[in-house]
Tab-separated table of C-alpha atoms in Angstrom:
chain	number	residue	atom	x	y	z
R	1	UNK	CA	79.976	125.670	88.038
R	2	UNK	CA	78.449	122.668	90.089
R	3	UNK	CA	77.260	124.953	92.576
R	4	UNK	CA	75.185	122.978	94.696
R	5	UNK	CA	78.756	120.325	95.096
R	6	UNK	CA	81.090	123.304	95.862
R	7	UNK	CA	79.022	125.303	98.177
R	8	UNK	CA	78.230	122.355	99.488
R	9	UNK	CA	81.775	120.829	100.241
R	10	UNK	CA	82.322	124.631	101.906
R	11	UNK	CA	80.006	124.421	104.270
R	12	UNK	CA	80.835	121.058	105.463
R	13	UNK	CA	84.361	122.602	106.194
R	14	UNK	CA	82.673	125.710	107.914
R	15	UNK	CA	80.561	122.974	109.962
R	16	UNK	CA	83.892	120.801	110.598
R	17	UNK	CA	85.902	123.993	112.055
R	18	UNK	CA	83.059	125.077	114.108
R	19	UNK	CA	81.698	121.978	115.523
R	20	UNK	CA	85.254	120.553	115.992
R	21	UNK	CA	85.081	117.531	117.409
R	22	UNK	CA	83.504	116.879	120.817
R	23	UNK	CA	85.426	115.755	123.814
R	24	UNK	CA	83.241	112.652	124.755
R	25	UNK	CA	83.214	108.980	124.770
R	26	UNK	CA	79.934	108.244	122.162
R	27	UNK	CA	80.849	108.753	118.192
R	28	UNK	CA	80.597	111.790	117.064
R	29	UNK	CA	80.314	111.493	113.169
R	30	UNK	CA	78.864	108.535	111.397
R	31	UNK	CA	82.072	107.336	110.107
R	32	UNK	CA	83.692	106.259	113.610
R	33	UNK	CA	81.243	103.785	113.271
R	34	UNK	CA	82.463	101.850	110.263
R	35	UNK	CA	85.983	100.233	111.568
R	36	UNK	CA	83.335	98.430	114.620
R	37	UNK	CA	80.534	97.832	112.114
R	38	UNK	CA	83.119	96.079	109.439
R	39	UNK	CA	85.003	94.496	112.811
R	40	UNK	CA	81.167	92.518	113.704
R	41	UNK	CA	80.303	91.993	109.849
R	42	UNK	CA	83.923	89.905	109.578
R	43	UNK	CA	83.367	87.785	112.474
R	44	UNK	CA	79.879	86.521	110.041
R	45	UNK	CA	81.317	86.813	106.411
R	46	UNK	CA	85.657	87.013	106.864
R	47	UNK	CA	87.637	90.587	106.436
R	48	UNK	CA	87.471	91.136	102.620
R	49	UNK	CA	84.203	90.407	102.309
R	50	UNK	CA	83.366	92.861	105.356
R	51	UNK	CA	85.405	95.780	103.536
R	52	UNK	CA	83.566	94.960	100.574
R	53	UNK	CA	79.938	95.384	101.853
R	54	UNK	CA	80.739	98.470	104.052
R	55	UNK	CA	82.657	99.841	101.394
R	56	UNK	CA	79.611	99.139	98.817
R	57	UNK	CA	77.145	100.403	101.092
R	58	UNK	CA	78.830	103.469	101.972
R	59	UNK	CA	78.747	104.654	98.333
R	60	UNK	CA	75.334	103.031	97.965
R	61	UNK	CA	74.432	105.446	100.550
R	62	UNK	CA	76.063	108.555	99.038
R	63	UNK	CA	73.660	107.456	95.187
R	64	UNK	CA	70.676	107.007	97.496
R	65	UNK	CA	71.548	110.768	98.902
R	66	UNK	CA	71.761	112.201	95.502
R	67	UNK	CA	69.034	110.649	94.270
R	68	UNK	CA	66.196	111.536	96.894
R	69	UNK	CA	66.881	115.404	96.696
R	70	UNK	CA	66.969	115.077	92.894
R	71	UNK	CA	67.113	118.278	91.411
R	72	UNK	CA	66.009	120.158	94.705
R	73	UNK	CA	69.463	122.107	94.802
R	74	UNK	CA	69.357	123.357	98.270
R	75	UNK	CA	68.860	119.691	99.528
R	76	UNK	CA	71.586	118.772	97.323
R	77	UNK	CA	73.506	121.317	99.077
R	78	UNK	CA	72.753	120.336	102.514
R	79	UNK	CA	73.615	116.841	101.612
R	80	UNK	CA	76.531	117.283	100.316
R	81	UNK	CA	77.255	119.437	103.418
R	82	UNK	CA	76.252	116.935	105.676
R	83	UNK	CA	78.611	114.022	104.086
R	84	UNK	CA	81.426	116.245	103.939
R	85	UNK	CA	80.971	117.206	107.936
R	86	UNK	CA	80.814	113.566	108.686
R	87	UNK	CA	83.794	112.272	106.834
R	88	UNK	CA	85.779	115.199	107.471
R	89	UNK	CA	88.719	115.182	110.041
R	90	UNK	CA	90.523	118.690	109.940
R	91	UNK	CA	88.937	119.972	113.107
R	92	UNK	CA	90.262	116.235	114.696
R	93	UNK	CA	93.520	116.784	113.251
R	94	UNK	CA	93.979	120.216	114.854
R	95	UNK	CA	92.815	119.205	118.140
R	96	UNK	CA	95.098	116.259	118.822
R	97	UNK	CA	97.713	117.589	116.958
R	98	UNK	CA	97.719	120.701	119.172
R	99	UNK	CA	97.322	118.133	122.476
R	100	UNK	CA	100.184	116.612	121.222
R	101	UNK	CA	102.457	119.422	120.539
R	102	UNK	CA	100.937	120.756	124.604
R	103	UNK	CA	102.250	117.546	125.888
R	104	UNK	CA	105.549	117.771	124.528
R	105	UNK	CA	106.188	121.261	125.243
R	106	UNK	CA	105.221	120.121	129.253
R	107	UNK	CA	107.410	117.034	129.177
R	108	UNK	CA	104.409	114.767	129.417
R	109	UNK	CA	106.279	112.418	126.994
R	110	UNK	CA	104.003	109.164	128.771
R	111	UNK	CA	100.870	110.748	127.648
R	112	UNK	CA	102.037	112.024	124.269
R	113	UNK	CA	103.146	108.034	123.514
R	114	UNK	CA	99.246	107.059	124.420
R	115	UNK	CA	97.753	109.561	122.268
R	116	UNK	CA	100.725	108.719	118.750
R	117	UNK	CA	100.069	104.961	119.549
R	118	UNK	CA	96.053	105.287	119.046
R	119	UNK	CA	96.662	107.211	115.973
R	120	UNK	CA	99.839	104.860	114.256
R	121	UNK	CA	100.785	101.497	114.763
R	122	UNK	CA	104.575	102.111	115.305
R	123	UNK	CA	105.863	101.146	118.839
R	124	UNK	CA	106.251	104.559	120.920
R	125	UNK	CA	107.315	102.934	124.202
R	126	UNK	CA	111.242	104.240	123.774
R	127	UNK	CA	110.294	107.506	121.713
R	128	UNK	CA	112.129	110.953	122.971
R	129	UNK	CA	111.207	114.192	122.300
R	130	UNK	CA	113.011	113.947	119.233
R	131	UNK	CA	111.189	110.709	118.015
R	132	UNK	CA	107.495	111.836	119.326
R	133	UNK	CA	107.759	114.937	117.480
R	134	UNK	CA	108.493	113.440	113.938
R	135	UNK	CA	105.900	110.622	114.881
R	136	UNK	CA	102.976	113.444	115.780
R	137	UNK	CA	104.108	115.184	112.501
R	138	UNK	CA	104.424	112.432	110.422
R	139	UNK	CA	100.377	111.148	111.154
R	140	UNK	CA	99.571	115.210	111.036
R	141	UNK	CA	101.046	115.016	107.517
R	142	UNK	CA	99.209	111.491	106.614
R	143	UNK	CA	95.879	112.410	108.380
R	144	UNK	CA	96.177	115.740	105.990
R	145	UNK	CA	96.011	113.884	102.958
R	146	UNK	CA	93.678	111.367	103.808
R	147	UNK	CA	91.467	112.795	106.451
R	148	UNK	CA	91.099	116.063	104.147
R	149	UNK	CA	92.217	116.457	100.850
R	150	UNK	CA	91.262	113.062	99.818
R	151	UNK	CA	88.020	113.277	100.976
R	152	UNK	CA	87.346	117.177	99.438
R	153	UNK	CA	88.351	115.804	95.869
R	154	UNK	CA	87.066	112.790	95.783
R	155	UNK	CA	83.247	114.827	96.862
R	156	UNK	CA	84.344	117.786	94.143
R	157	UNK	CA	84.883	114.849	91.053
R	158	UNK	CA	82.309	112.188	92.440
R	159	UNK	CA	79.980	113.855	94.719
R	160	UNK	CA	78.776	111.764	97.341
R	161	UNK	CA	78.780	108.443	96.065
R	162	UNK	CA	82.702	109.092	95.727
R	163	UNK	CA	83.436	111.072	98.924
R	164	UNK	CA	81.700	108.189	101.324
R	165	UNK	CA	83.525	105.575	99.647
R	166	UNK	CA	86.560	107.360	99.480
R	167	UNK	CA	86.833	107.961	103.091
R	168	UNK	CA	85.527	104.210	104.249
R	169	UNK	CA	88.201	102.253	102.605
R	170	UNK	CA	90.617	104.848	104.101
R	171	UNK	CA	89.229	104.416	107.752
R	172	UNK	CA	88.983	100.908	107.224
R	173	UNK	CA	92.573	100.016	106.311
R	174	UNK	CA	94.117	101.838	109.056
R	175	UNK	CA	91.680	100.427	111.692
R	176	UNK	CA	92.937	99.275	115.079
R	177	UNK	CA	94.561	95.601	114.211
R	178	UNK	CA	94.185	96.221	110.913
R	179	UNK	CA	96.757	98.785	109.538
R	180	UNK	CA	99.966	98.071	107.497
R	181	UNK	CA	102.891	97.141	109.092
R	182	UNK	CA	105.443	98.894	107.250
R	183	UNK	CA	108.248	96.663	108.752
R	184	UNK	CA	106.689	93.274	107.306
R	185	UNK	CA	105.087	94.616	104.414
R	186	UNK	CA	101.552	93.136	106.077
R	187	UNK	CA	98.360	94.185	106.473
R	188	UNK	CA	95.489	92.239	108.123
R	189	UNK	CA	92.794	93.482	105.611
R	190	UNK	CA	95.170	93.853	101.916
R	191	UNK	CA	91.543	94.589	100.188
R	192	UNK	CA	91.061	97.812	102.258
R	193	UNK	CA	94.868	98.121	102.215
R	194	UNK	CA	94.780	98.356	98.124
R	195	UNK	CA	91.403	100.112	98.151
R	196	UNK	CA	93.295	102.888	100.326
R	197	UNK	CA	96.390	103.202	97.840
R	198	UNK	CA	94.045	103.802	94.643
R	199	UNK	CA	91.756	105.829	96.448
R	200	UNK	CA	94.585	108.096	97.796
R	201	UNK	CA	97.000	107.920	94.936
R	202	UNK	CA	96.061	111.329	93.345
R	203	UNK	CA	94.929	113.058	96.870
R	204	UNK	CA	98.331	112.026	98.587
R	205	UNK	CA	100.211	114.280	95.573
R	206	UNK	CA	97.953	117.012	95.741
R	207	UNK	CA	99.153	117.135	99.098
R	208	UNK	CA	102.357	117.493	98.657
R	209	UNK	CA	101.958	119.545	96.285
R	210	UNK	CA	99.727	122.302	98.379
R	211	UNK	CA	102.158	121.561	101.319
R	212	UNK	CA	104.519	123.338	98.734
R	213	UNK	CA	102.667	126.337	97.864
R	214	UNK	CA	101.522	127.042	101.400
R	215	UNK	CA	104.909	126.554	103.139
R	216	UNK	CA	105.754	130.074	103.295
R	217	UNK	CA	102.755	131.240	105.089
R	218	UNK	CA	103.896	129.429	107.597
R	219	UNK	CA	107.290	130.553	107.566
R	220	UNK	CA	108.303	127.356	105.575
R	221	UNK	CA	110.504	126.778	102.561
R	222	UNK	CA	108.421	125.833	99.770
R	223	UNK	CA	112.071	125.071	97.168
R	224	UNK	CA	112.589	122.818	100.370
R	225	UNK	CA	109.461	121.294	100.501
R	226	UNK	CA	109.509	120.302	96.305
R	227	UNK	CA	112.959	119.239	96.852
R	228	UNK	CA	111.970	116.773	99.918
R	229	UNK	CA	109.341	115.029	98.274
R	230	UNK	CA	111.260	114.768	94.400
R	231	UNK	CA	114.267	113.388	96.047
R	232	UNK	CA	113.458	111.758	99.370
R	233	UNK	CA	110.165	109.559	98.423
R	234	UNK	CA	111.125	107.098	95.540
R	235	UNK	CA	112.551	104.739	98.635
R	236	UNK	CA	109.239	104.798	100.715
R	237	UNK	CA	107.531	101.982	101.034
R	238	UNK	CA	104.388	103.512	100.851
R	239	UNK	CA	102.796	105.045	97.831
R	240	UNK	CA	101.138	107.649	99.211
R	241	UNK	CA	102.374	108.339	102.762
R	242	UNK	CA	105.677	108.891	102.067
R	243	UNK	CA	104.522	112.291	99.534
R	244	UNK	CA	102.839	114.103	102.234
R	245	UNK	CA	105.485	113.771	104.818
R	246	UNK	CA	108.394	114.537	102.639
R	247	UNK	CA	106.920	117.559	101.556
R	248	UNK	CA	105.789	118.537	105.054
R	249	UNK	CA	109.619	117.640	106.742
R	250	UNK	CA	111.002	119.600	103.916
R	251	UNK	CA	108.480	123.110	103.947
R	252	UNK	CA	109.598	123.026	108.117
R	253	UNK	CA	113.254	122.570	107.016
R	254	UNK	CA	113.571	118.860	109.658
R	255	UNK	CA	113.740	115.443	109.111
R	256	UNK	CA	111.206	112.918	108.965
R	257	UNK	CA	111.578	109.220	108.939
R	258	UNK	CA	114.427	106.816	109.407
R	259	UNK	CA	114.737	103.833	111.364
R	260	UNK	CA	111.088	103.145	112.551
R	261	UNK	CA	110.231	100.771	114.883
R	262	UNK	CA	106.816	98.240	114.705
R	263	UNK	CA	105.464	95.279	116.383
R	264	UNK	CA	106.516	92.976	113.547
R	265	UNK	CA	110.299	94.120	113.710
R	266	UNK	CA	112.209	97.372	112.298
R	267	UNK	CA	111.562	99.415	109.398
R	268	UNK	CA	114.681	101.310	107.952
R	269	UNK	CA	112.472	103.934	106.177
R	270	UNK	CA	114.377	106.881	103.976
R	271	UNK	CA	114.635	109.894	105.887
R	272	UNK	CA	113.061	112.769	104.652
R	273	UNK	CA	114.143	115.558	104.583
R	274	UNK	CA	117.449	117.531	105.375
R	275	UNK	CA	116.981	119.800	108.165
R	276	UNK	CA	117.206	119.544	111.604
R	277	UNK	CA	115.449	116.907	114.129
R	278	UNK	CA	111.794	118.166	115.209
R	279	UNK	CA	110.646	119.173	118.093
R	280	UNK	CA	107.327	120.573	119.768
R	281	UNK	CA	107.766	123.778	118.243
R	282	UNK	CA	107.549	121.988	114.968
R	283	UNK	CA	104.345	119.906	115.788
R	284	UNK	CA	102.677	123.367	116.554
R	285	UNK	CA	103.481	124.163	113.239
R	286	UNK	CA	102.807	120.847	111.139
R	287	UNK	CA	99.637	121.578	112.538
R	288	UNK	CA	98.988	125.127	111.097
R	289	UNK	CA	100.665	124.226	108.173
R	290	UNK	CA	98.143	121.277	108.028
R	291	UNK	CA	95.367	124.216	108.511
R	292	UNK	CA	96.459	126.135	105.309
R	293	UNK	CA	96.609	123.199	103.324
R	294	UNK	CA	93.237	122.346	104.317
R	295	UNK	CA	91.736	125.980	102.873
R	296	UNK	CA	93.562	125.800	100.054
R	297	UNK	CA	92.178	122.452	99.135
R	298	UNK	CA	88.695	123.601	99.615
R	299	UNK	CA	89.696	126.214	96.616
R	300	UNK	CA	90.738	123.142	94.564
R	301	UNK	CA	88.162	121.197	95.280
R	302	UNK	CA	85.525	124.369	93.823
R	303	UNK	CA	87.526	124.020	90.871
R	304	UNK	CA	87.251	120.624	90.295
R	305	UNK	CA	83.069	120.713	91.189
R	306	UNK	CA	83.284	122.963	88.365
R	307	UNK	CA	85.175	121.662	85.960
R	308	UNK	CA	83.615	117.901	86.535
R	309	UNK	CA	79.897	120.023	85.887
R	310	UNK	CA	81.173	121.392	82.666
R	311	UNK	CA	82.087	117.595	81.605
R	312	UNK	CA	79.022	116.240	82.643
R	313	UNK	CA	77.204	118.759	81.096
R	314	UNK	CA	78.940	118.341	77.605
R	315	UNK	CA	78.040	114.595	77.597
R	316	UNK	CA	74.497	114.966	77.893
């Protein structure tokens, strides 16, 4: 096994849950720099060309990573750690998440618009308690997939290298301005926006598929969940979104999506799911559920160090 990768990718997770993610204005991890340093670059060189060099230099930094500790295995380790801590965003997930879920439980629907509208581009000025809730669990169930899995598998099959890059075009496509408007079918930066799909394409369905499996410790449905995301995603518009949400409306037995309102006009996205509409008791939930899928990834993503050292290994 590729023990230096898997331990590695572990203790970036131990580092994310116990650091969390500090209440205060500055950046806290490296990559919450990117969307402003790609934002400056543009203004000099236009928006593809921007995603292209951060992108590039991203994984550039990841090779340059792996190849100054060499074969010194415990600064392997503690690089790997140290990329997976900074890309990481389960401990961000939980806390806003659980915000969220707070505000709606206190009626502080004004506040729980502010913090969905920095996190999606859909318009939240007309959302009830009905529509906040399926908003907050619909980006817990995106920000799952992206924020965590992606980033855990892309480190376990390409180390660093694929793990930085992974996670910049991600953070770069949904970047204030810059995300896809479902409604129009637009995005103001389609080179991060196609970057994102490939990147995500596998991550998005490992997702949904450990959303499944880790329903019922939540006191989910997992034959709920599969069913959700087999029947319910072939309309979305999105390749990847749509997998993670389906499967996460379905394991807590509500419904996600439906008509969905942007700035560029209204999106009549498939509903998924077949339960009930959500409320905060449901957020609270997403948000464990999000938890378990996050551990079980890690497990995964050991595997995959391992079987990607075995293959590398065999070549030589």
């Amino acid at each position: 096994m590729s023990a230096h990768r898997a331990v590695g990718l572990l203790l970036g997770v131990v580092a994310d849950g116990l650091v969390g993610e500090p209440r205060r204005a500055a950046p806290s991890r490296p990559v919450t720099v990117l969307p402003e340093a790609a934002d400056a670059l543009a203004r000099r060189i236009g928006t593809a060309a921007a995603t292209t060099a951060v992108t590039a230099g991203a994984v550039a930094a990841g090779m340059l990573a792996e190849r100054v500790t060499g074969r010194h295995r415990l600064l392997r380790t503690l690089a790997v750690a140290a990329g997976t801590w900074s890309v990481l965003g389960g401990a961000r997930i939980a806390a806003d998440g659980t915000d969220l879920a707070r505000d709606l439980e206190s009626g502080d629907f004004d506040t729980a618009r502010a913090r969905i509208a920095a996190a999606d581009p859909r318009c939240t000025e007309d959302l009830d308690l009905p529509g906040l809730s399926r908003a907050a669990i619909e980006v817990v169930a995106d920000q799952t997939s992206n924020a965590v899995v992606s980033p855990l598998v892309w480190g376990a099959v390409a180390g660093l290298p694929g793990m930085l890059g992974a996670r910049t075009v991600t953070v770069l496509g949904r970047r204030p301005g810059m995300e896809l408007d479902i409604a129009s079918a637009h995005s103001a930066d389609p080179v991060a926006r196609r970057l994102d799909e490939v990147a995500n394409l596998v991550p998005a369905r490992l997702t949904a598929t450990l959303t499944t499996a880790a329903a019922p410790v939540v006191g989910g449905s997992a034959p709920s969940a599969w069913q959700a995301w087999r029947r319910d995603t072939a309309a979305h518009p999105s390749p990847n979104a749509g997998r993670a949400e389906a499967a996460f409306a379905g394991a807590l037995e509500i419904r996600l999506g439906g008509r969905t309102v942007y700035p560029r006009g209204v999106a009549e996205l498939p509903v998924l799911g077949a339960g009930r509409n959500p409320d905060a008791g449901h957020v609270t939930r997403a948000v464990e559920l999000s938890r378990v899928v996050g551990l079980c990834a890690v497990g995964v993503s050991a595997v995959l160090a391992g079987v990607s050292s075995v293959g590398r290994r065999r070549r030589r």
